[in-house]
Structure formats: C-alpha cells, structure tokens
mmCIF file of C-alpha atoms in Angstrom:
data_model
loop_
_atom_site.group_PDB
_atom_site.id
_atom_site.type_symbol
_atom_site.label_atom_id
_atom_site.label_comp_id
_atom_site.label_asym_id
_atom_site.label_seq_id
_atom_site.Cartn_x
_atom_site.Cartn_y
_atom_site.Cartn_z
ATOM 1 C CA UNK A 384 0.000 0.000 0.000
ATOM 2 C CA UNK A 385 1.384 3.306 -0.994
ATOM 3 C CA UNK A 386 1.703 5.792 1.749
ATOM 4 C CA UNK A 387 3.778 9.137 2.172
ATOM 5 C CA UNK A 388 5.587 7.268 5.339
ATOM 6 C CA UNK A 389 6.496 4.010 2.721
ATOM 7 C CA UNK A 390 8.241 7.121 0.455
ATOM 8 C CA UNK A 391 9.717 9.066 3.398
ATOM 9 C CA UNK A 392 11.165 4.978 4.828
ATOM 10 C CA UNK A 393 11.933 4.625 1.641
ATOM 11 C CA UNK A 394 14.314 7.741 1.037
ATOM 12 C CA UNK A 395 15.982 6.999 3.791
ATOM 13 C CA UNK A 396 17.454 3.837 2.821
ATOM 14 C CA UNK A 397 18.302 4.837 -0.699
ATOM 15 C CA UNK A 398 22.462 4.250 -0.931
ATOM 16 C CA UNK A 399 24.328 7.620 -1.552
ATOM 17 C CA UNK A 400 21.513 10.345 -0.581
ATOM 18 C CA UNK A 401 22.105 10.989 3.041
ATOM 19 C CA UNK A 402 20.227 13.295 5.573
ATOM 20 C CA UNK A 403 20.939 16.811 3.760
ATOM 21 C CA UNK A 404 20.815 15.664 0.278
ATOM 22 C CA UNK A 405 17.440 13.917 1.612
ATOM 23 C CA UNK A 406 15.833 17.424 3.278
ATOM 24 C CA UNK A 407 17.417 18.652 -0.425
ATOM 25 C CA UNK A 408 15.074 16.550 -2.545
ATOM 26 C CA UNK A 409 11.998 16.849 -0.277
ATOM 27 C CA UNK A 410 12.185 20.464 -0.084
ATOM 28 C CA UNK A 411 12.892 20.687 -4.259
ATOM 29 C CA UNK A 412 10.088 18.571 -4.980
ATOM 30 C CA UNK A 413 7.484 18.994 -2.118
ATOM 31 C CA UNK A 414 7.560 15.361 -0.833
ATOM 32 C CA UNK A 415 9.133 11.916 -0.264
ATOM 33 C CA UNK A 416 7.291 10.705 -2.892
ATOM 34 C CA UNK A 417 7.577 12.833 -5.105
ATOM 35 C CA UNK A 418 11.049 12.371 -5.539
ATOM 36 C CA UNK A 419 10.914 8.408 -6.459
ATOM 37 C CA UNK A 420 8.492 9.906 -9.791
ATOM 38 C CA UNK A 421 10.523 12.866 -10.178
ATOM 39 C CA UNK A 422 12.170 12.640 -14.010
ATOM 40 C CA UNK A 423 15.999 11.472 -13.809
ATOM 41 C CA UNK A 424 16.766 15.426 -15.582
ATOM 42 C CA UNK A 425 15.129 16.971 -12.715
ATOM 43 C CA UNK A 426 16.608 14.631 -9.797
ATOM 44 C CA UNK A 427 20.420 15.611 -11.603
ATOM 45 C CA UNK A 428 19.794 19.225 -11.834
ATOM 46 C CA UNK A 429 20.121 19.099 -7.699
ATOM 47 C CA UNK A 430 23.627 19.702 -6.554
ATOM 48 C CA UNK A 431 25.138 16.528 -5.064
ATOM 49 C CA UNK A 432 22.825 13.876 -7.240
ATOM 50 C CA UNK A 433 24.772 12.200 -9.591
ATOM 51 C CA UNK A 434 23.864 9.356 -11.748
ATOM 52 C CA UNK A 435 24.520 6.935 -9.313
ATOM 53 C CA UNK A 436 22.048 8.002 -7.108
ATOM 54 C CA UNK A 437 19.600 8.655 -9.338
ATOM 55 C CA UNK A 438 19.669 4.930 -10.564
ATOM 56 C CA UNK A 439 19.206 3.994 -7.101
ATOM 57 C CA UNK A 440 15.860 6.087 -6.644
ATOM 58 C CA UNK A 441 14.382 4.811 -9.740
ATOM 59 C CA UNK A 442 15.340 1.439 -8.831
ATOM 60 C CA UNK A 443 12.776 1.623 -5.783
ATOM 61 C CA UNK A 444 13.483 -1.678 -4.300
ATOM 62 C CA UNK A 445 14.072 0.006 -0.892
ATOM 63 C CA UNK A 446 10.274 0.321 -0.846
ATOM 64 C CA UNK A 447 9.887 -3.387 -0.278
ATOM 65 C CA UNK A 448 11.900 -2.712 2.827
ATOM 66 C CA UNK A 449 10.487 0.567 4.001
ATOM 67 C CA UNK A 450 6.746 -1.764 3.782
ATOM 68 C CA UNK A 451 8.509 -4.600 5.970
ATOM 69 C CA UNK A 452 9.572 -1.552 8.609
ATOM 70 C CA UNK A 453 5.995 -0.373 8.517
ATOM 71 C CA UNK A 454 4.389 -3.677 9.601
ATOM 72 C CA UNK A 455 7.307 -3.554 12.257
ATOM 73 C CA UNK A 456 6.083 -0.318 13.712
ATOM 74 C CA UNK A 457 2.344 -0.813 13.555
ATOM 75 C CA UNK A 458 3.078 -4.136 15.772
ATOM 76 C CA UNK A 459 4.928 -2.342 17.930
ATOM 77 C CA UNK A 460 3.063 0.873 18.891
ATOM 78 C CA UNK A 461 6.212 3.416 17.193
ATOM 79 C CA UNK A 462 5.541 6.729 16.010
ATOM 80 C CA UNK A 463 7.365 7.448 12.732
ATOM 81 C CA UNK A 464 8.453 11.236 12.741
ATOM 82 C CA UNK A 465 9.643 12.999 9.429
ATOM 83 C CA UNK A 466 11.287 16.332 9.721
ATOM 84 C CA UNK A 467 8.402 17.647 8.653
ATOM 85 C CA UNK A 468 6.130 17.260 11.061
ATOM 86 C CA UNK A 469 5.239 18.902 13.878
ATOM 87 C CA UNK A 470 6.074 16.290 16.486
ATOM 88 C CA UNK A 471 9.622 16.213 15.509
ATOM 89 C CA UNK A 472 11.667 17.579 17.762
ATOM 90 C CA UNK A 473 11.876 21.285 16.408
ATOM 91 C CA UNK A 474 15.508 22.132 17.912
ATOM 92 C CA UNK A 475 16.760 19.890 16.111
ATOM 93 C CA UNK A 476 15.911 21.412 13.186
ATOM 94 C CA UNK A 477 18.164 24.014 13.888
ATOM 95 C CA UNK A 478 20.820 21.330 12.844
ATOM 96 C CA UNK A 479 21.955 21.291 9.326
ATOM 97 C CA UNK A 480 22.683 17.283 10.033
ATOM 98 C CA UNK A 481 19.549 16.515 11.596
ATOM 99 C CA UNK A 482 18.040 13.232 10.510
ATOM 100 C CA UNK A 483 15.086 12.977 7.832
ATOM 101 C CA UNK A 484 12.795 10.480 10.000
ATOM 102 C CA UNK A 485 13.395 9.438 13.640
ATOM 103 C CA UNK A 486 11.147 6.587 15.455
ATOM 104 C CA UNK A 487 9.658 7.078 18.796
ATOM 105 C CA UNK A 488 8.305 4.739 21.580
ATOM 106 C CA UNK A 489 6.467 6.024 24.686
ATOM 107 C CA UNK A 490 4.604 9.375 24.945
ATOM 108 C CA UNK A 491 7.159 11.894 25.843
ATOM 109 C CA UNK A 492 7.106 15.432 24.703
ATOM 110 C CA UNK A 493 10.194 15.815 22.511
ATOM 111 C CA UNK A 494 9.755 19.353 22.146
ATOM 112 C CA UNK A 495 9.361 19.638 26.141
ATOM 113 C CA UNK A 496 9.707 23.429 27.515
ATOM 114 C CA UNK A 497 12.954 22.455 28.925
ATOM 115 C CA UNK A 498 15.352 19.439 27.518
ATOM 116 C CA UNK A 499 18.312 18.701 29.022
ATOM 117 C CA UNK A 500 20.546 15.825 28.557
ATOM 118 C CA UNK A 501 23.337 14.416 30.879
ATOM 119 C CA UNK A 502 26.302 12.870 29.252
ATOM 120 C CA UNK A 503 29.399 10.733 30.817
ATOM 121 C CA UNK A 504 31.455 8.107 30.879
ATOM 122 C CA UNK A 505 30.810 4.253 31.188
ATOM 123 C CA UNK A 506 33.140 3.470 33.862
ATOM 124 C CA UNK A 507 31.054 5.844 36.375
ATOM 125 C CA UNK A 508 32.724 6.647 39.838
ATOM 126 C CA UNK A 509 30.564 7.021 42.627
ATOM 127 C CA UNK A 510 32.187 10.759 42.865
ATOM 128 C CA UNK A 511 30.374 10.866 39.052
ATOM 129 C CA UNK A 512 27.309 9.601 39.988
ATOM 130 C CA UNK A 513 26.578 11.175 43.139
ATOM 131 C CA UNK A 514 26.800 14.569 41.187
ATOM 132 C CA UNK A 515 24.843 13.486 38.678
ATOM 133 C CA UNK A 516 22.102 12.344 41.295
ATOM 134 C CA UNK A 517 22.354 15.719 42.866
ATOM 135 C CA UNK A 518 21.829 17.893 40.006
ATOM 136 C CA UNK A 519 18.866 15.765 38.762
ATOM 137 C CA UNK A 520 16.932 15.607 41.771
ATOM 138 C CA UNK A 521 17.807 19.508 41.601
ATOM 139 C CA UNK A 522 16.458 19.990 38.611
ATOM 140 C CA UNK A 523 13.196 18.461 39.654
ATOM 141 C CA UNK A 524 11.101 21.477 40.231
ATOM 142 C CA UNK A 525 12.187 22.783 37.092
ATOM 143 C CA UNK A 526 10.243 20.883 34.982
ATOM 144 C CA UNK A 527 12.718 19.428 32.786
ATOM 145 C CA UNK A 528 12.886 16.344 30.268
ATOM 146 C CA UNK A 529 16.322 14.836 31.117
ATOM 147 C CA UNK A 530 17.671 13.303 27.876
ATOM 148 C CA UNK A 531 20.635 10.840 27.724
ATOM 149 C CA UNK A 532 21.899 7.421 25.621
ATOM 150 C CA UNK A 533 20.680 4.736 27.727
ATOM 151 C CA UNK A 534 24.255 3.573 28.129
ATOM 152 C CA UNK A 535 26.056 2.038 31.228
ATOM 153 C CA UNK A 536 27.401 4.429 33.756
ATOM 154 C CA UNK A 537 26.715 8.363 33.531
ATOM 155 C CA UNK A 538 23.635 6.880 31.077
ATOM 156 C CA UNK A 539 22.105 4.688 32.854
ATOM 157 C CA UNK A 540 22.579 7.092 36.134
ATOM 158 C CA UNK A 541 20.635 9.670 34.648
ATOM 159 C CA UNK A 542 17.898 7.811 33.427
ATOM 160 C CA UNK A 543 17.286 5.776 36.769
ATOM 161 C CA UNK A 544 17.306 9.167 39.164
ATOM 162 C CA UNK A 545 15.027 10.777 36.709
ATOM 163 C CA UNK A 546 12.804 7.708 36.810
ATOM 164 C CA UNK A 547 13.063 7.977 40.640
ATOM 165 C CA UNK A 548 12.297 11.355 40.832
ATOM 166 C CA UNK A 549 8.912 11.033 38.321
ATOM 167 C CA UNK A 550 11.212 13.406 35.475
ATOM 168 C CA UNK A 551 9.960 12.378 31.852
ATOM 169 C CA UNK A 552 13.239 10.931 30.325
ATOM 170 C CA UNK A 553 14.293 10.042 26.308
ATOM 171 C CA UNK A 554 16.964 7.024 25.917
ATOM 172 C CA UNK A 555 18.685 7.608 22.313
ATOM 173 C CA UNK A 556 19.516 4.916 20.577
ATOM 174 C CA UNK A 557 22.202 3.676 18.223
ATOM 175 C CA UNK A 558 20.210 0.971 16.885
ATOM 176 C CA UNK A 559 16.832 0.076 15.916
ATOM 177 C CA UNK A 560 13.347 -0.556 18.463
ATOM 178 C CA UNK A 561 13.534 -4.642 17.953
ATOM 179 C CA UNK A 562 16.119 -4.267 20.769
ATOM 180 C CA UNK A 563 17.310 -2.645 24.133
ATOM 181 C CA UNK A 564 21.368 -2.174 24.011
ATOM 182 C CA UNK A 565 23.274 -2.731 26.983
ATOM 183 C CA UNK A 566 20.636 -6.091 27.742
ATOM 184 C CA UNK A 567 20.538 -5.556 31.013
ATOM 185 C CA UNK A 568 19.060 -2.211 30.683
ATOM 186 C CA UNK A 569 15.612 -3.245 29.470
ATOM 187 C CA UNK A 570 13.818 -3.156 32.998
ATOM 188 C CA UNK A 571 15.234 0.393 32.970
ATOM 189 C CA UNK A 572 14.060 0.961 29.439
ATOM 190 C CA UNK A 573 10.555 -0.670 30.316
ATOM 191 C CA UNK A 574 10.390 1.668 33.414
ATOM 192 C CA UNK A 575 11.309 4.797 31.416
ATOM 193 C CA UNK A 576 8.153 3.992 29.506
ATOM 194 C CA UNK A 577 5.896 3.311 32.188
ATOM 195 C CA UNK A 578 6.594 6.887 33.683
ATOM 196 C CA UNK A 579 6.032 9.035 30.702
ATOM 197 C CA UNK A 580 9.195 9.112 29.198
ATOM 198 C CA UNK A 581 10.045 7.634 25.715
ATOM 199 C CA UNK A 582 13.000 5.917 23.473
ATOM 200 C CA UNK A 583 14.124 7.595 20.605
ATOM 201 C CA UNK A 584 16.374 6.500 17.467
ATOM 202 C CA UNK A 585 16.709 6.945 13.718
ATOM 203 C CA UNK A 586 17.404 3.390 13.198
ATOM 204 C CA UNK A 587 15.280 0.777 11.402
ATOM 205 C CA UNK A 588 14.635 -2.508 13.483
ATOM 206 C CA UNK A 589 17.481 -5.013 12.717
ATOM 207 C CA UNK A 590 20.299 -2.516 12.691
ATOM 208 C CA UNK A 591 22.598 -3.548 14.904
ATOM 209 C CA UNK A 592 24.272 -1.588 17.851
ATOM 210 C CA UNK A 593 27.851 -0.886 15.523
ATOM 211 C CA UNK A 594 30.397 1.334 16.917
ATOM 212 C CA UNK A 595 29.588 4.035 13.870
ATOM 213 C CA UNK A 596 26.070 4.670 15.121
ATOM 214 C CA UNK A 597 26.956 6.087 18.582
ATOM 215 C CA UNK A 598 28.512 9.565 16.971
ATOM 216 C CA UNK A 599 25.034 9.484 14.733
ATOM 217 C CA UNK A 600 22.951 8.876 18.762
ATOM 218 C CA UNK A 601 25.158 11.208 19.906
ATOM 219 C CA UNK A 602 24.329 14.658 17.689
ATOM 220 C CA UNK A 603 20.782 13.311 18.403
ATOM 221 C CA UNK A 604 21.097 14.083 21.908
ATOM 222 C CA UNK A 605 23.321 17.193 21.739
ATOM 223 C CA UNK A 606 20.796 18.902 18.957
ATOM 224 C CA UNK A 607 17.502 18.260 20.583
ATOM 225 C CA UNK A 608 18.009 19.829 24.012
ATOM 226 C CA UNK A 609 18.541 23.408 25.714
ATOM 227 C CA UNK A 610 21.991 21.965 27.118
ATOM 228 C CA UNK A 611 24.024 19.446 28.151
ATOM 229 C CA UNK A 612 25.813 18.360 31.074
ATOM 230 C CA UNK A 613 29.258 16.470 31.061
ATOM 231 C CA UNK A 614 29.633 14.643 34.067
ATOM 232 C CA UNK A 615 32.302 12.479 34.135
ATOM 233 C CA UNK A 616 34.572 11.646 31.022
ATOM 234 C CA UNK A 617 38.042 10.333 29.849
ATOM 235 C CA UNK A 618 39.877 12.724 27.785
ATOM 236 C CA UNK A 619 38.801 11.162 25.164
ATOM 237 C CA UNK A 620 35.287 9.304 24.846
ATOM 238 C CA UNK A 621 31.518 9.833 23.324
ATOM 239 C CA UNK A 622 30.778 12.050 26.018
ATOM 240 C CA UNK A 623 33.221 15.164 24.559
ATOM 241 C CA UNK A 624 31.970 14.120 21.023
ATOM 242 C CA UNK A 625 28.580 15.114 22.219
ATOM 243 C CA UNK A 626 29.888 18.360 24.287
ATOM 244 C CA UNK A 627 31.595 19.264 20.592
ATOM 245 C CA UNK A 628 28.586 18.811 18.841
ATOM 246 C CA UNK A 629 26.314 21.042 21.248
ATOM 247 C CA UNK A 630 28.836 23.772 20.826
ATOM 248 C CA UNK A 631 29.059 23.615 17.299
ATOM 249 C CA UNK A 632 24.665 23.678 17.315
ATOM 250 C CA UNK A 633 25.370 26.390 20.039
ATOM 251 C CA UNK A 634 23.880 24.409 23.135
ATOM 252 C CA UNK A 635 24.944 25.448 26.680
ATOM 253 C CA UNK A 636 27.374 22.827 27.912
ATOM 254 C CA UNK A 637 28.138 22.183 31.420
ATOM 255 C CA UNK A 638 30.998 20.428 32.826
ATOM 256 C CA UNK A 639 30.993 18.872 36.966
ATOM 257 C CA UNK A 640 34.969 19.078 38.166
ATOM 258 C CA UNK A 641 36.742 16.631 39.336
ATOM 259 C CA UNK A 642 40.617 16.260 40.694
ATOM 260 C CA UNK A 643 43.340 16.781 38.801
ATOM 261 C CA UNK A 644 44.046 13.303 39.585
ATOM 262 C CA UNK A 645 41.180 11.373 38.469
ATOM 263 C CA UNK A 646 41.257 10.003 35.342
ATOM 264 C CA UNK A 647 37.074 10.539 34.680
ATOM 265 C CA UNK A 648 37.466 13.796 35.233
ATOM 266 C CA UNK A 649 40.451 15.166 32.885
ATOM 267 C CA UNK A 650 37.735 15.543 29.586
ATOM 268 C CA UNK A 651 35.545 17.783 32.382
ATOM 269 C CA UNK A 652 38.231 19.651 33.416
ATOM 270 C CA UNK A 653 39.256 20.055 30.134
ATOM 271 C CA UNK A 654 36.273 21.072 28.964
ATOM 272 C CA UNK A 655 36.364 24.193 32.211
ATOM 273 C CA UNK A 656 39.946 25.175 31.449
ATOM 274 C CA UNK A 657 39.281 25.415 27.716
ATOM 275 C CA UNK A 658 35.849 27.765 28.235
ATOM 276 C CA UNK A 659 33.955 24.727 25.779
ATOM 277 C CA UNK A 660 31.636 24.376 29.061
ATOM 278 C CA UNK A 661 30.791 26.088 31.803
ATOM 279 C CA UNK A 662 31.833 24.918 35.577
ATOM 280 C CA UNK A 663 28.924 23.245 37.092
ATOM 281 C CA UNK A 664 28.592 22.574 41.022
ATOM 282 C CA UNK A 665 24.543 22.355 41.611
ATOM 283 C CA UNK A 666 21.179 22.733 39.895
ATOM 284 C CA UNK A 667 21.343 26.290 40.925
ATOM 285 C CA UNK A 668 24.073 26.588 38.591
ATOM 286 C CA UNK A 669 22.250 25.240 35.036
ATOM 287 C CA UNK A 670 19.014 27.316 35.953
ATOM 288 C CA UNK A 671 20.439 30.664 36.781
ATOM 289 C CA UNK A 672 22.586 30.203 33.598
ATOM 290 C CA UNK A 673 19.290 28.922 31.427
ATOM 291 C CA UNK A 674 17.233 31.395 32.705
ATOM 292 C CA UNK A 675 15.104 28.437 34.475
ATOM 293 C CA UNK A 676 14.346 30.928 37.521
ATOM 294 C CA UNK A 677 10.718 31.764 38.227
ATOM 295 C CA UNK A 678 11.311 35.588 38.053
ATOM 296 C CA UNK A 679 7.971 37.627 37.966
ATOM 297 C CA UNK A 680 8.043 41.049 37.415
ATOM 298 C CA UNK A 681 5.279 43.398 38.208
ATOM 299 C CA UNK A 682 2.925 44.529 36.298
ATOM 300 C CA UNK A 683 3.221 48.024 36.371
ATOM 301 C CA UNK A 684 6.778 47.617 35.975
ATOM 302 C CA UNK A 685 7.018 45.681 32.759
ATOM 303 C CA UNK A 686 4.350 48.156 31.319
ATOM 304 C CA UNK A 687 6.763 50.801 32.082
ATOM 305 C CA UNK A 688 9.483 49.353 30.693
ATOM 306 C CA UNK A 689 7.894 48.995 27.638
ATOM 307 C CA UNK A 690 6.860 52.699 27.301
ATOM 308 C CA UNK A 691 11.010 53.482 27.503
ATOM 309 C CA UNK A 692 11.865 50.461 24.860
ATOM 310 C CA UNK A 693 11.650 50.943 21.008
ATOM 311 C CA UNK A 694 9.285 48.324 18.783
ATOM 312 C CA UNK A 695 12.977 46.584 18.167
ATOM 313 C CA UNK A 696 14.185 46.376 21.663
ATOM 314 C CA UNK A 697 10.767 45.157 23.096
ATOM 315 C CA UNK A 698 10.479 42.576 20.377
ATOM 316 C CA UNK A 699 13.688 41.135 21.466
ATOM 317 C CA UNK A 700 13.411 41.509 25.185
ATOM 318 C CA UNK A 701 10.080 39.264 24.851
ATOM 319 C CA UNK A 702 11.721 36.597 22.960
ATOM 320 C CA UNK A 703 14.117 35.976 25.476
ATOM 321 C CA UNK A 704 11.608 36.385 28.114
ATOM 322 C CA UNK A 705 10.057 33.664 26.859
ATOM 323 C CA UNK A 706 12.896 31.322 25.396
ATOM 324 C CA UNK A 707 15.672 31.793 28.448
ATOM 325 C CA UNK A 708 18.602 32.169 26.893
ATOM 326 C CA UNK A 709 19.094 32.423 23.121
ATOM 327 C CA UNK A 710 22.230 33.146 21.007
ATOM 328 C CA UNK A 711 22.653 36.294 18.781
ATOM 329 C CA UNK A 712 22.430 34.357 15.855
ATOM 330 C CA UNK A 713 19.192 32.997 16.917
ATOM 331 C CA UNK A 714 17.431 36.237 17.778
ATOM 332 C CA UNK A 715 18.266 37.530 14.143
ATOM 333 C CA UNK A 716 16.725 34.549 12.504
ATOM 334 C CA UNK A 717 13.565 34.698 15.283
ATOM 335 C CA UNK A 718 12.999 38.351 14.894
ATOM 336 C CA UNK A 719 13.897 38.645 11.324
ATOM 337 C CA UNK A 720 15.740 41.604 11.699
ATOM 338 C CA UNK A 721 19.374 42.354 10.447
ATOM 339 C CA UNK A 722 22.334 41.451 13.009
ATOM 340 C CA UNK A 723 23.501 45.036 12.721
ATOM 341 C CA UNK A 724 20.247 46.233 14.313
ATOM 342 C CA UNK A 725 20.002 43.148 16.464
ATOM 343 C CA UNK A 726 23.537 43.948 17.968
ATOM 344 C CA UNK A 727 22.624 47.590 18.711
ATOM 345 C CA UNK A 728 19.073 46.952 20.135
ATOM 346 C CA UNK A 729 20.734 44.379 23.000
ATOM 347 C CA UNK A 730 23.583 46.700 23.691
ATOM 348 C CA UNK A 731 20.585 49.207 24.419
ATOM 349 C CA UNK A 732 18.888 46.486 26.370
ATOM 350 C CA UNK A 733 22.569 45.280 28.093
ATOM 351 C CA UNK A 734 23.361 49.205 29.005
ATOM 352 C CA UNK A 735 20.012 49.938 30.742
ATOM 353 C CA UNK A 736 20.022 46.253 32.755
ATOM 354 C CA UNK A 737 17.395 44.924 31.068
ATOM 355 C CA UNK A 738 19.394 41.565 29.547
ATOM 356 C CA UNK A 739 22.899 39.897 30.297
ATOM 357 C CA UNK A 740 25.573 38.800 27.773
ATOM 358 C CA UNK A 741 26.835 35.507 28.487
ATOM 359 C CA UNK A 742 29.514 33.340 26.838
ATOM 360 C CA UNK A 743 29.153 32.027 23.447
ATOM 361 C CA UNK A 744 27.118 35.154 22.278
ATOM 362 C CA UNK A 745 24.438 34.166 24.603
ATOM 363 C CA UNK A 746 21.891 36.528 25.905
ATOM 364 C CA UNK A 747 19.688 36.435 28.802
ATOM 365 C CA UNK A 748 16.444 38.673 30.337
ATOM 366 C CA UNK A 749 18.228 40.056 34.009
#
C-alpha cells in the first residue's frame, strides 16, 4: 500500500543520498514521494545527485523494505516522525545534520519546555554519579525532560534518578526498536516507559548496535536539548563528542569538576579550562545560567518598561523572556531583523540592565 511514510522509509534507505541531500530533494520537490516519480533530468539538476544516485531512486526496491519496517512499527506501537512534522523535535531542526525520520516509543514530549541531557562516561565513579544524582533531583522542580543514551554508567545514572524522581526521560539509541542495548538495561528501558518518558532513534529494526552509530545517537542528543551536562569523562570518549557537537549547534554545555588526579574527570576539566563548558557545582548553577528561575516582574513595571523600549528592543526583550537564553544568531533569525540592528538593540537592552551577555554570544532577560 502506498503511503507518504512508505516514500519518506523509503528515502531513507536509498544508498548515496544521506540526511541533507534527503531534506534537499523533499524540499525541491514537495515530498518523499515525489522524488521516487521525479524525471531522472530533474533529480540531476540538484547539486550533489549524480547518476549513481539517481539509478538507485528509480530502482525503488528500498520500498519493499520501508513496507517490511511499517508492519514492524504498527506491531509495535512506534511513532514514525519525518522532519516535517510537527512532532519532531523542532531544535533539532536548527541542525543542518539533523536526521530525515526518527522513530519514537512512549509518549514523551520531545519538544518539552525544557530538555536537558546528561552525558558521561561508562566506567562511572561514585564521585560521578553522586553529582549526577544531585543535580537531577535539583532539577526536579524545574520541569525538565532529562535526555541521555541509555548507556552504562553516567547513562544509565541519569535515566534511573530521573525515573526515581517522576522526570519524563528520552533514551537515544544507536540501533533500531527490535532491541534494548546494553541487555541488562531493558527493565530500565521498560520503566522509562511506564513513567512518561520515551526511546528515541533513527534506526530501522534489525540494525545492529555498531560502533559508527553512537557519533550518529550522539548529535541526536546534543541537537535536541537546551543543554548538556558532562559529568564524568576520559579525555577522550563519546561524552566530549557530544559536548563538541552542542557547541558547534550552540547548546549550553556544562561540565561537573573533578581532581586533577582522576582520570574521569580530565575531559571535564578540560572542557572548564578550555571555556567549551561552563563549571557546574549544583542545579542552581544550570538554571540561573538557562534562565530556568521563576522571576515575575510586576505589572506596572514591565508596562513601564515597555513605554522606555523601542518596537525593536521590546520585540527582542520578549523573545528571550520567553525562550531563556538564546544566542545572537538565533534572535536575528527569530525576529527577522538584520544582526547590525540586532547587535545595537541588545547593547541598548545590556546598558540599561534589562538583559545579560553571556559566553558564546548568549543573551539572557536580568
């Protein structure tokens, strides 16, 4: 049976295309399926479709499998998601990488108010998950969605206190529904379900947990979130990979300290001493940074504020009222104004103590 999800499967699986050359096609020609009956002269005229590729989209035999991974999903009670739609999660659409169709178990809200995920090493110390316990159950009244890989250690930390502590929480995956990767984390998995919280990958069923699909999870869970938080990593690992890719998608980053001395803590420290994350020592910490504080100001004083602020400055002061913290880049594509104006209306804003610079080009309402 010919659906727009069997086309948008489909595309996905087609050798050669890829995410962006993907969001290329459906963008040129409307739809998914539109591009398997676009004419091979149209499909070429798009930069980076060649010949090959072509062949491959007229060949349609990924169809056959993209109707097998339909059956799989109605069985199994998963919600595809194409970029398109509006349950995708919409931050990560601010990612130029961002994946053409995810799949998602459980009913949590992936475009939650406030996401954040909390990152770390395997080989958790009991220094590394104590703090990540702490912050958590700080967190609580904040009304996040705590987002992490479902991993052992720092992973599997995070999603247990947030289960605990009744906090919605998303497990990314590097592999497809049919299975829970570690094993031993499918009660935790099953539990994550059960309290309102969800799985999320952009695997097919049958795709195997490989070492290449963890960088793939990993700018899953650094694009669809406010921030992340490091909490304990190697100087090398998957937890920096996913610091690196939150700073490159402009994402606060947070990094918990450890001793000079500990091995779990020299990528954290690192992190600090190199300003690619900011120093974290409590939940007070992430929501004064994120703007997460209930702050209420008075009536009559916000109307009188407004009376002293032009159209532009207002415009700008209530979209970071209302977002938290946003980057200069993003309040020029938000507003729609030009950065030269953007730049002088929060200077205006900054000089009269209306908004606070942060690092990273990051503004916030005082």
């Amino acid at each position: 049976m010919e659906t727009p999800l069997l086309y948008q499967i489909g595309l996905t699986l087609v050798p050669g295309i890829g995410d962006v050359n993907g969001k290329k096609l459906v963008l040129r020609f409307g739809s998914a399926e539109a591009v398997f009956k676009a004419p091979a002269r149209e499909l070429l005229a798009i930069p980076g479709i060649g010949p090959a590729v072509v062949k491959n989209i007229q060949n349609q035999k990924v169809l056959i499998r993209a109707e097998q991974e339909i059956q799989f999903l109605e069985k199994h009670g998963i919600r595809p998601l194409f970029f398109r739609d509006e349950a995708y999660p919409q931050r990560l659409l601010n990612c130029y990488d961002h994946p053409l169709l995810l799949y998602s178990k459980g009913n949590a809200d992936l475009n939650h108010k406030r996401l954040i995920a909390f990152v770390g090493t395997r080989r958790a110390t009991g220094y590394g998950r104590d703090r990540c316990r702490e912050l958590i159950e700080g967190l609580r009244e904040k009304e996040v969605l705590v987002v992490s890989g479902l991993a052992y250690g720092i992973d599997g930390c995070a999603h247990r206190t947030a289960v605990e502590m009744e906090i919605p929480t998303v497990g990314v995956l590097g592999h497809g529904l049919d299975r829970i990767y570690p094993a031993p984390h499918r009660k935790l998995a099953e539990e994550m379900l059960q309290k309102g919280g969800g799985l999320l990958t952009e695997f097919l069923s049958k795709t195997n947990p490989d070492r290449e699909n963890f960088p793939k999870r990993n700018r899953i869970v650094a694009g669809m979130v406010d921030a992340v938080v490091v909490v304990e990593s190697d100087k090398k690992g998957g937890a920096l990979i996913t610091a690196e890719l939150a700073n490159s998608y402009n994402r606060d980053v947070f990094a918990v300290p450890g001793r000079l001395s500990d091995r779990f803590s020299t990528g954290c420290n690192f992190l600090i001493k190199t300003n690619k994350a900011a120093l974290v020592q409590s939940a007070a910490d992430i929501g004064y940074v994120m703007g997460w504080e209930d702050r209420k100001i008075p009536d009559g004083r916000q109307t009188s504020l407004f009376v002293e602020l032009s159209d532009t400055e207002k415009a700008l002061y209530e979209l970071l009222a209302e977002a938290g913290t946003l980057s200069i880049d993003k309040l020029t594509i938000q507003s729609g104004l030009a950065p030269s104006t953007v730049s002088a209306a929060l200077l205006s804003l900054e000089f009269n103590g209306l908004v606070r610079s942060l690092p990273g080009k990051l503004y916030k309402v005082e």
